[in-house]
XYZ file of C-alpha atoms in Angstrom:
559
model
C 44.287 146.136 111.475
C 46.081 148.887 109.603
C 47.585 148.408 106.192
C 51.185 149.282 105.468
C 51.802 151.674 102.630
C 53.171 148.813 100.516
C 50.210 146.645 101.425
C 47.753 149.429 100.639
C 49.293 150.030 97.200
C 49.284 146.295 96.534
C 45.655 145.991 97.555
C 44.693 149.031 95.510
C 46.521 147.650 92.481
C 44.755 144.304 92.854
C 41.386 146.014 93.160
C 42.108 148.088 90.084
C 43.056 144.960 88.171
C 39.864 143.202 89.227
C 37.813 146.249 88.289
C 39.579 146.450 84.955
C 38.926 142.785 84.217
C 35.345 143.074 85.314
C 34.902 146.059 83.063
C 36.442 144.191 80.148
C 34.187 141.214 80.759
C 31.173 143.505 81.020
C 32.020 145.185 77.731
C 32.642 141.807 76.132
C 29.343 140.526 77.458
C 27.536 143.591 76.171
C 29.165 143.180 72.779
C 28.253 139.513 72.692
C 24.746 140.330 73.896
C 24.288 142.827 71.086
C 25.048 140.058 68.593
C 22.320 137.778 69.964
C 19.225 137.920 67.824
C 15.936 137.909 69.702
C 12.394 137.751 68.383
C 8.878 137.272 69.711
C 7.762 135.356 66.638
C 4.943 133.545 68.425
C 3.353 136.562 70.046
C 2.069 136.842 73.600
C -0.818 135.254 75.458
C -2.650 135.253 78.767
C -4.898 132.757 80.459
C -6.401 131.130 83.541
C -7.537 134.457 85.035
C -8.479 134.566 88.706
C -9.643 137.468 90.884
C -6.089 138.461 91.811
C -3.898 136.631 89.298
C -3.453 135.757 85.634
C -0.941 133.797 83.560
C 1.028 135.740 80.941
C 3.054 133.929 78.274
C 5.499 134.421 75.451
C 8.233 132.567 73.608
C 11.657 133.849 72.628
C 13.087 133.008 69.218
C 16.865 133.127 69.637
C 20.138 131.335 68.958
C 21.296 131.921 72.525
C 21.629 129.058 74.972
C 20.076 131.094 77.786
C 18.058 134.285 77.652
C 17.005 136.728 80.349
C 13.512 138.142 79.945
C 11.859 141.073 81.718
C 8.088 141.386 82.023
C 5.672 144.137 83.019
C 1.961 144.420 83.761
C 0.303 147.836 83.750
C -3.123 149.421 83.891
C -2.413 151.575 80.829
C -1.167 150.809 77.344
C 1.823 153.165 77.648
C 3.003 151.406 80.833
C 3.163 154.554 82.929
C 1.248 152.722 85.693
C 3.166 149.461 86.119
C 1.628 147.308 88.862
C 3.802 144.188 88.562
C 7.154 143.371 86.987
C 10.028 140.959 87.177
C 12.575 138.992 85.232
C 13.065 135.338 84.438
C 15.395 133.179 82.389
C 14.434 130.668 79.735
C 16.344 128.147 77.678
C 15.935 125.133 75.439
C 14.778 123.020 78.389
C 11.594 125.124 78.354
C 11.656 125.495 74.565
C 12.376 129.176 75.333
C 8.807 129.658 76.518
C 8.123 132.085 79.357
C 5.104 131.719 81.617
C 4.486 133.989 84.606
C 1.718 133.632 87.180
C 1.210 137.311 87.996
C -0.267 137.803 91.469
C -1.436 140.778 93.504
C -3.824 142.106 90.854
C -7.220 143.718 91.358
C -10.504 141.922 90.566
C -12.416 142.689 87.366
C -9.577 144.851 86.075
C -8.265 145.315 82.545
C -4.466 145.050 82.215
C -1.736 145.401 79.609
C 1.416 143.292 79.608
C 4.655 142.980 77.660
C 8.069 141.327 77.681
C 11.587 142.492 76.848
C 14.677 140.498 75.962
C 18.008 141.898 74.839
C 16.493 145.373 74.329
C 13.760 143.930 72.114
C 10.140 144.497 73.119
C 7.348 142.010 72.570
C 3.928 142.986 71.245
C 1.649 144.355 73.957
C -1.022 141.972 75.201
C -4.299 142.708 76.943
C -5.925 140.642 79.660
C -8.387 140.925 82.528
C -9.006 139.404 85.925
C -12.243 137.829 87.121
C -14.846 139.685 89.128
C -15.245 139.197 92.856
C -18.702 139.424 94.422
C -21.518 140.992 92.433
C -21.320 140.758 88.644
C -24.249 141.832 86.485
C -23.210 140.305 83.162
C -20.383 138.629 81.286
C -19.641 137.208 77.855
C -17.435 134.299 76.826
C -16.522 132.785 73.465
C -16.347 128.998 73.146
C -14.151 127.281 70.541
C -12.878 123.805 69.734
C -11.079 121.730 67.105
C -8.671 124.109 65.370
C -6.921 122.144 62.632
C -4.178 124.246 60.986
C -3.971 122.460 57.591
C -7.780 122.234 57.286
C -8.212 125.966 56.762
C -7.722 129.515 57.932
C -8.519 130.539 61.500
C -11.288 132.920 60.432
C -13.214 132.001 63.573
C -10.459 133.427 65.774
C -10.422 136.612 63.711
C -14.185 136.976 64.058
C -13.988 136.692 67.858
C -11.422 139.506 68.004
C -13.532 141.588 65.636
C -16.647 141.164 67.769
C -14.744 141.939 70.946
C -13.923 145.412 69.619
C -17.605 146.403 69.587
C -19.166 143.977 72.088
C -16.592 143.031 74.736
C -15.869 139.419 75.669
C -14.402 138.468 79.045
C -12.585 135.266 78.100
C -12.207 132.573 75.449
C -12.832 128.935 76.355
C -10.933 126.418 74.236
C -12.444 122.969 74.743
C -9.604 121.044 73.161
C -7.987 119.920 69.918
C -5.981 123.143 69.957
C -3.558 121.299 67.662
C -3.784 118.113 65.580
C -1.076 115.478 65.555
C -1.442 114.237 61.962
C 1.249 114.481 59.303
C 1.065 115.549 55.667
C -1.322 113.494 53.561
C -3.365 112.471 56.590
C -6.649 113.718 58.058
C -7.977 117.055 56.707
C -4.767 117.950 54.843
C -6.074 117.764 51.272
C -5.964 121.578 50.883
C -2.865 122.148 53.009
C -0.447 122.743 50.136
C -2.718 125.226 48.371
C -3.278 127.089 51.640
C 0.430 126.931 52.549
C -0.501 125.130 55.766
C 1.342 121.810 55.482
C 1.815 120.202 58.935
C 5.154 120.950 60.593
C 7.908 118.446 59.713
C 5.221 116.826 57.481
C 5.103 113.915 59.929
C 2.842 112.771 62.729
C 3.748 114.102 66.180
C 5.390 111.436 68.340
C 8.234 113.125 70.227
C 8.577 116.233 72.363
C 10.289 118.036 69.492
C 7.431 117.057 67.156
C 4.788 118.502 69.464
C 6.811 121.645 70.151
C 7.257 122.266 66.438
C 3.534 121.771 65.888
C 2.618 124.343 68.546
C 5.181 126.730 67.087
C 3.551 126.381 63.675
C 0.056 127.038 65.000
C 1.256 130.009 67.030
C 2.807 131.542 63.917
C -0.737 132.132 62.641
C -1.594 135.840 62.803
C -5.259 135.284 63.695
C -4.394 133.005 66.610
C -1.734 135.458 67.783
C -4.272 138.286 67.699
C -6.770 136.251 69.709
C -4.224 135.434 72.395
C -2.965 139.023 72.557
C -6.502 140.371 72.958
C -8.248 138.043 75.427
C -7.363 135.618 78.214
C -7.917 131.973 77.315
C -9.114 129.148 79.556
C -8.111 125.914 77.833
C -8.524 122.193 78.365
C -7.115 119.423 76.197
C -8.990 116.839 74.143
C -7.489 113.906 72.237
C -5.572 115.452 69.320
C -3.174 117.271 71.618
C -1.859 113.708 71.996
C -3.426 111.377 69.389
C -6.865 110.630 67.978
C -9.253 108.954 70.438
C -6.850 109.094 73.344
C -7.840 107.255 76.488
C -6.083 106.464 79.763
C -3.694 103.844 78.369
C -3.626 104.363 74.621
C -5.143 105.925 71.530
C -6.676 104.858 68.237
C -3.921 106.765 66.439
C -1.059 105.164 68.347
C 0.430 101.928 67.084
C 2.865 99.621 68.829
C 5.691 100.432 66.416
C 5.396 104.107 67.388
C 6.865 103.430 70.818
C 5.629 103.579 74.376
C 2.336 105.466 74.623
C 3.038 106.794 78.118
C 6.194 108.505 76.830
C 4.296 110.011 73.917
C 1.568 111.227 76.257
C 4.137 112.755 78.621
C 5.836 114.571 75.735
C 2.518 115.904 74.450
C 1.452 117.033 77.926
C 4.744 118.850 78.506
C 4.466 120.706 75.198
C 0.857 121.655 76.022
C 1.920 123.068 79.381
C 4.824 124.940 77.804
C 2.834 126.518 74.984
C -0.566 127.200 76.564
C -1.179 129.972 79.146
C -2.508 127.480 81.698
C -1.720 127.173 85.402
C 0.084 123.913 86.154
C -1.365 121.687 88.868
C 1.173 121.371 91.732
C 0.295 117.706 92.321
C 0.589 116.400 88.764
C 1.103 117.897 85.324
C -1.509 115.429 84.044
C -4.275 116.983 86.176
C -5.896 119.720 84.107
C -9.388 119.946 85.621
C -9.937 123.193 87.539
C -12.617 125.800 88.224
C -13.131 129.552 87.875
C -15.694 131.838 89.516
C -16.994 134.805 87.541
C -18.244 136.699 90.584
C -21.686 135.646 91.751
C -22.812 135.173 88.139
C -21.424 131.782 87.132
C -18.962 129.109 88.148
C -16.993 127.414 85.391
C -15.695 123.859 85.795
C -13.175 122.713 83.187
C -13.266 118.912 83.041
C -10.928 116.301 81.590
C -13.086 113.643 79.929
C -10.265 112.384 77.733
C -6.891 111.684 79.325
C -6.734 111.267 83.079
C -9.315 108.507 83.669
C -11.170 107.561 80.456
C -11.624 103.873 79.730
C -11.035 102.671 76.185
C -13.847 104.002 73.969
C -16.379 101.573 72.574
C -16.833 101.561 68.812
C -19.615 100.061 66.714
C -17.178 99.544 63.849
C -14.973 97.334 66.011
C -17.710 94.695 65.920
C -17.238 91.760 63.572
C -20.892 92.152 62.621
C -23.449 94.893 63.183
C -26.355 92.679 64.151
C -28.774 93.911 66.798
C -27.427 91.248 69.164
C -23.825 92.454 68.830
C -24.838 96.081 69.159
C -26.929 95.340 72.256
C -23.908 93.715 73.881
C -21.812 96.807 73.205
C -24.465 99.077 74.700
C -24.588 96.928 77.816
C -20.855 97.558 78.207
C -21.473 101.301 77.822
C -23.966 101.147 80.693
C -21.707 99.207 83.031
C -21.176 100.946 86.403
C -17.490 100.044 86.078
C -16.845 102.320 83.098
C -14.881 105.473 83.898
C -14.789 108.824 82.149
C -14.019 111.316 84.928
C -12.595 108.893 87.463
C -13.002 108.921 91.234
C -10.512 111.718 91.976
C -12.053 114.130 89.497
C -15.573 113.216 90.623
C -14.673 113.932 94.240
C -13.068 117.243 93.277
C -16.096 118.259 91.204
C -18.675 117.399 93.851
C -16.684 119.277 96.519
C -16.200 122.374 94.366
C -19.857 122.425 93.341
C -20.909 122.148 96.975
C -18.673 125.114 97.843
C -19.468 127.441 94.921
C -22.695 129.442 94.972
C -22.971 131.437 91.731
C -26.236 131.704 89.781
C -25.207 129.401 86.913
C -22.944 126.338 86.766
C -21.078 125.888 83.474
C -19.178 122.741 82.529
C -16.428 123.254 79.961
C -15.568 119.817 78.597
C -14.895 117.926 75.419
C -17.649 115.542 74.300
C -21.419 115.666 73.829
C -23.325 115.039 77.048
C -26.832 114.965 75.593
C -28.347 111.619 74.672
C -28.150 111.312 70.895
C -30.275 108.167 70.673
C -31.964 107.259 67.405
C -34.325 104.498 66.267
C -32.439 101.277 65.604
C -33.649 101.145 61.987
C -32.186 104.597 61.315
C -28.922 103.740 63.061
C -28.537 100.544 61.033
C -29.006 102.609 57.896
C -26.409 105.123 59.060
C -23.900 102.315 59.651
C -24.288 101.334 56.014
C -24.034 104.958 54.882
C -20.775 105.520 56.773
C -19.226 102.465 55.106
C -20.675 102.981 51.625
C -18.451 103.759 48.665
C -19.064 106.999 46.783
C -20.870 104.991 44.125
C -23.225 103.424 46.674
C -23.836 106.492 48.855
C -27.030 107.625 47.058
C -28.647 104.227 47.582
C -27.464 104.097 51.211
C -28.831 107.585 51.835
C -32.141 106.588 50.288
C -32.336 103.656 52.712
C -31.740 106.025 55.648
C -34.454 108.375 54.403
C -36.895 105.481 54.062
C -36.136 104.344 57.620
C -36.704 107.881 58.918
C -39.997 108.241 57.045
C -41.247 104.890 58.325
C -40.395 105.783 61.912
C -41.969 109.241 61.810
C -45.124 107.767 60.303
C -45.339 105.187 63.094
C -42.866 105.600 66.002
C -44.170 102.452 67.678
C -42.830 100.438 64.741
C -39.292 100.772 66.148
C -39.200 101.099 69.951
C -35.455 100.404 70.232
C -33.191 103.453 70.514
C -29.434 103.236 69.922
C -26.861 105.857 71.012
C -25.158 107.456 68.035
C -21.650 108.001 69.450
C -20.195 105.814 72.204
C -17.064 107.990 72.343
C -19.222 110.701 73.954
C -21.070 110.559 77.294
C -23.475 108.043 75.708
C -20.641 105.540 76.106
C -20.279 106.307 79.828
C -23.883 106.149 80.935
C -23.491 105.706 84.696
C -20.995 108.536 85.186
C -23.379 110.849 83.373
C -26.160 109.777 85.739
C -23.821 110.381 88.680
C -23.138 113.916 87.437
C -26.829 114.631 86.966
C -27.465 113.386 90.494
C -24.864 115.756 91.963
C -26.147 118.835 90.141
C -29.769 118.017 90.966
C -29.036 117.474 94.656
C -27.188 120.804 94.825
C -29.922 122.624 92.846
C -27.468 123.798 90.206
C -28.660 125.534 87.063
C -26.516 123.510 84.694
C -25.136 124.626 81.325
C -22.818 122.092 79.685
C -20.472 123.142 76.899
C -18.959 120.662 74.460
C -16.707 120.531 71.413
C -15.108 117.522 69.681
C -17.848 116.681 67.151
C -17.026 119.530 64.695
C -20.741 120.342 64.538
C -23.111 122.537 66.548
C -25.746 121.025 68.847
C -28.309 122.243 71.362
C -30.003 119.832 73.770
C -32.259 119.833 76.812
C -30.711 117.297 79.180
C -32.640 114.776 81.259
C -31.733 111.901 83.554
C -32.765 108.253 83.171
C -36.174 109.058 84.673
C -36.790 111.795 82.114
C -36.392 114.613 84.637
C -34.814 117.778 83.228
C -31.351 118.521 84.647
C -29.751 121.116 82.363
C -29.074 122.315 78.832
C -26.162 121.723 76.486
C -24.597 124.113 73.992
C -22.024 122.399 71.761
C -19.793 124.424 69.488
C -18.799 123.648 65.943
C -15.121 123.481 65.021
C -12.733 126.289 64.148
C -11.641 124.479 60.957
C -12.036 120.690 61.252
C -14.615 119.210 58.847
C -17.899 117.868 60.214
C -20.555 115.357 59.223
C -20.997 116.961 55.823
C -17.490 115.680 55.034
C -17.740 112.293 56.746
C -21.034 111.401 55.078
C -20.099 112.900 51.715
C -23.546 114.445 51.306
C -24.629 117.546 49.415
C -25.840 120.616 51.294
C -29.493 119.985 50.446
C -29.400 116.518 51.996
C -27.493 117.830 55.023
C -30.192 120.481 55.458
C -32.848 117.782 55.459
C -30.947 115.872 58.141
C -30.702 119.014 60.282
C -34.476 119.362 60.082
C -35.244 115.714 60.821
C -32.739 114.876 63.584
C -34.522 116.846 66.350
C -37.670 114.894 65.473
C -35.807 111.617 65.969
C -33.759 112.543 69.056
C -35.870 113.578 72.026
C -33.284 115.760 73.822
C -31.974 117.453 70.680
C -33.475 120.882 69.989
C -31.326 122.109 67.142
C -28.265 121.070 65.109
C -25.962 122.455 62.422
C -24.040 119.768 60.521
C -22.200 121.779 57.890
C -20.488 124.980 59.107
C -17.474 126.034 61.127
C -17.829 128.553 63.928
C -17.959 129.363 67.634
C -20.420 130.077 70.433
C -20.810 133.391 72.177
C -22.511 133.192 75.573
C -24.014 136.385 76.990
C -24.818 135.691 80.616
C -26.732 137.681 83.204
C -28.800 136.763 86.248
C -31.990 136.356 84.229
C -30.805 134.246 81.299
C -28.017 132.698 79.262
C -28.130 133.660 75.593
C -26.206 131.299 73.304
C -25.369 132.582 69.837
C -23.696 130.270 67.345
C -21.629 132.257 64.846
C -20.817 130.425 61.603
C -18.260 131.549 59.042
C -19.090 130.878 55.395
C -15.652 129.423 54.602
C -12.288 128.520 56.102
C -10.683 127.957 52.702
C -10.479 131.671 51.893
C -9.579 134.690 54.022
C -12.787 136.547 53.200
C -15.968 135.237 54.799
C -19.499 136.094 55.868
C -21.174 135.258 59.180
C -24.505 133.589 59.939
C -25.963 133.183 63.416
C -28.396 131.021 65.356
C -29.636 131.882 68.855
C -31.322 130.144 71.754
C -31.881 131.317 75.305
C -32.432 129.568 78.614
C -33.952 131.288 81.610
C -33.958 128.335 83.990
C -31.145 126.030 82.848
C -33.692 123.356 81.900
C -35.340 124.504 78.674
C -34.370 126.643 75.690
C -36.395 128.888 73.443
């Protein structure tokens, strides 16, 4: 249909008006956009690497209600070889976090990534994908229990420093990435001097509380550097929610603090927002997953804390600590009904282990798996020591030393062994035996990794028949205080305990009860070398490093 001259002019005029208005709006939008302040105050991060994919993360600091963010991944630092890019929006619903699952990448490849918002560039991050097929060697760093007010993150800085000269493939964080406590609570006695007072100065209960806590931790320059340098594979423990969390509650959750399920949901959402982890499509509460580092090792990240754990058993919940009462508690710990992993996770783990075929099988999980069983006379003495006042501690410690001396002089004098910590796998005896049965049947060379205790441990694992099934390397904490703080003992006495404990505990090969640090695992097809790196202090920025090494060549014994 033809247009009349009048109609054509009218249409042209209308089009010009629309164009003019659009142009005005565009200019207005650009002017408004230029006024929006944008910052990447919490750095960048990457995590959950696969052979062809990796998560990249950032957070935008802005007053805008909605922000558009561009991202790029390249094979070079100058971004002349961009291999993936895109854009995404974020807002307050996501706490302005941005998390991209970048696909289509090449295996065993080093990449650079960055973000841009409102003409502002983020810092450049580095990451790498996992190998596919043959892999001669790899190195991972293992950390746990990073309490912001307890001290500086010197451990994170040391990992980055080592990576510059001896490359690391990934960092495993085994939980307690944050702590929920408020000012004046656990491990905050130096917080004011260190300028590390917990965010809002209150305990985390709500979504905003947990978000603010993550924001505070991610303001730390050493943690930012770690995330910008290496991909992280993380799992949660209890303090991401509350101390001694279990399936339906927590020691550090009281009735007046509201519904626990709502608190747990808020904490889980904040964890997913702020950590570079891949969300499970079935449920945001499912965090167990596995990673294959070529044909060298398979890594299984387990949830032993939130999804299925029964309420922990506690010696100090007993009205009396008689042998009879303690024996009853241990019988509960050995009940086949007690759950730590739960049926769904057990089925997943057994299926994945049956499918995977790498040389080594690593379990990344929270709590000590090795049996830390001590003579009953020593344990009774330790109960008294834990509860002793400062004035009575020397006498209580003397009683423990006497019990140890008597046992070592004549082990048959005390044939009854008591597990030290029922919050660990010692409190879930049958599920541990189930796990050992699976790995033995599948002929897996098992290396278990643990955190949680704030101290470093090395054990040779065995089943209820005494048959060797694997080894355990447990990392110390990044900052959280260990037994040296809980027991209130001097370094000389702690040193004596470190020497004696392996003589009392059959599976235990070595222990450090006094220093903060991390584990570096150097893995090849012949052996797994575990090096514990300990920093001399977390109360000052300057520190020295001490190390302790063990090696396993068969996944059963260490030397």
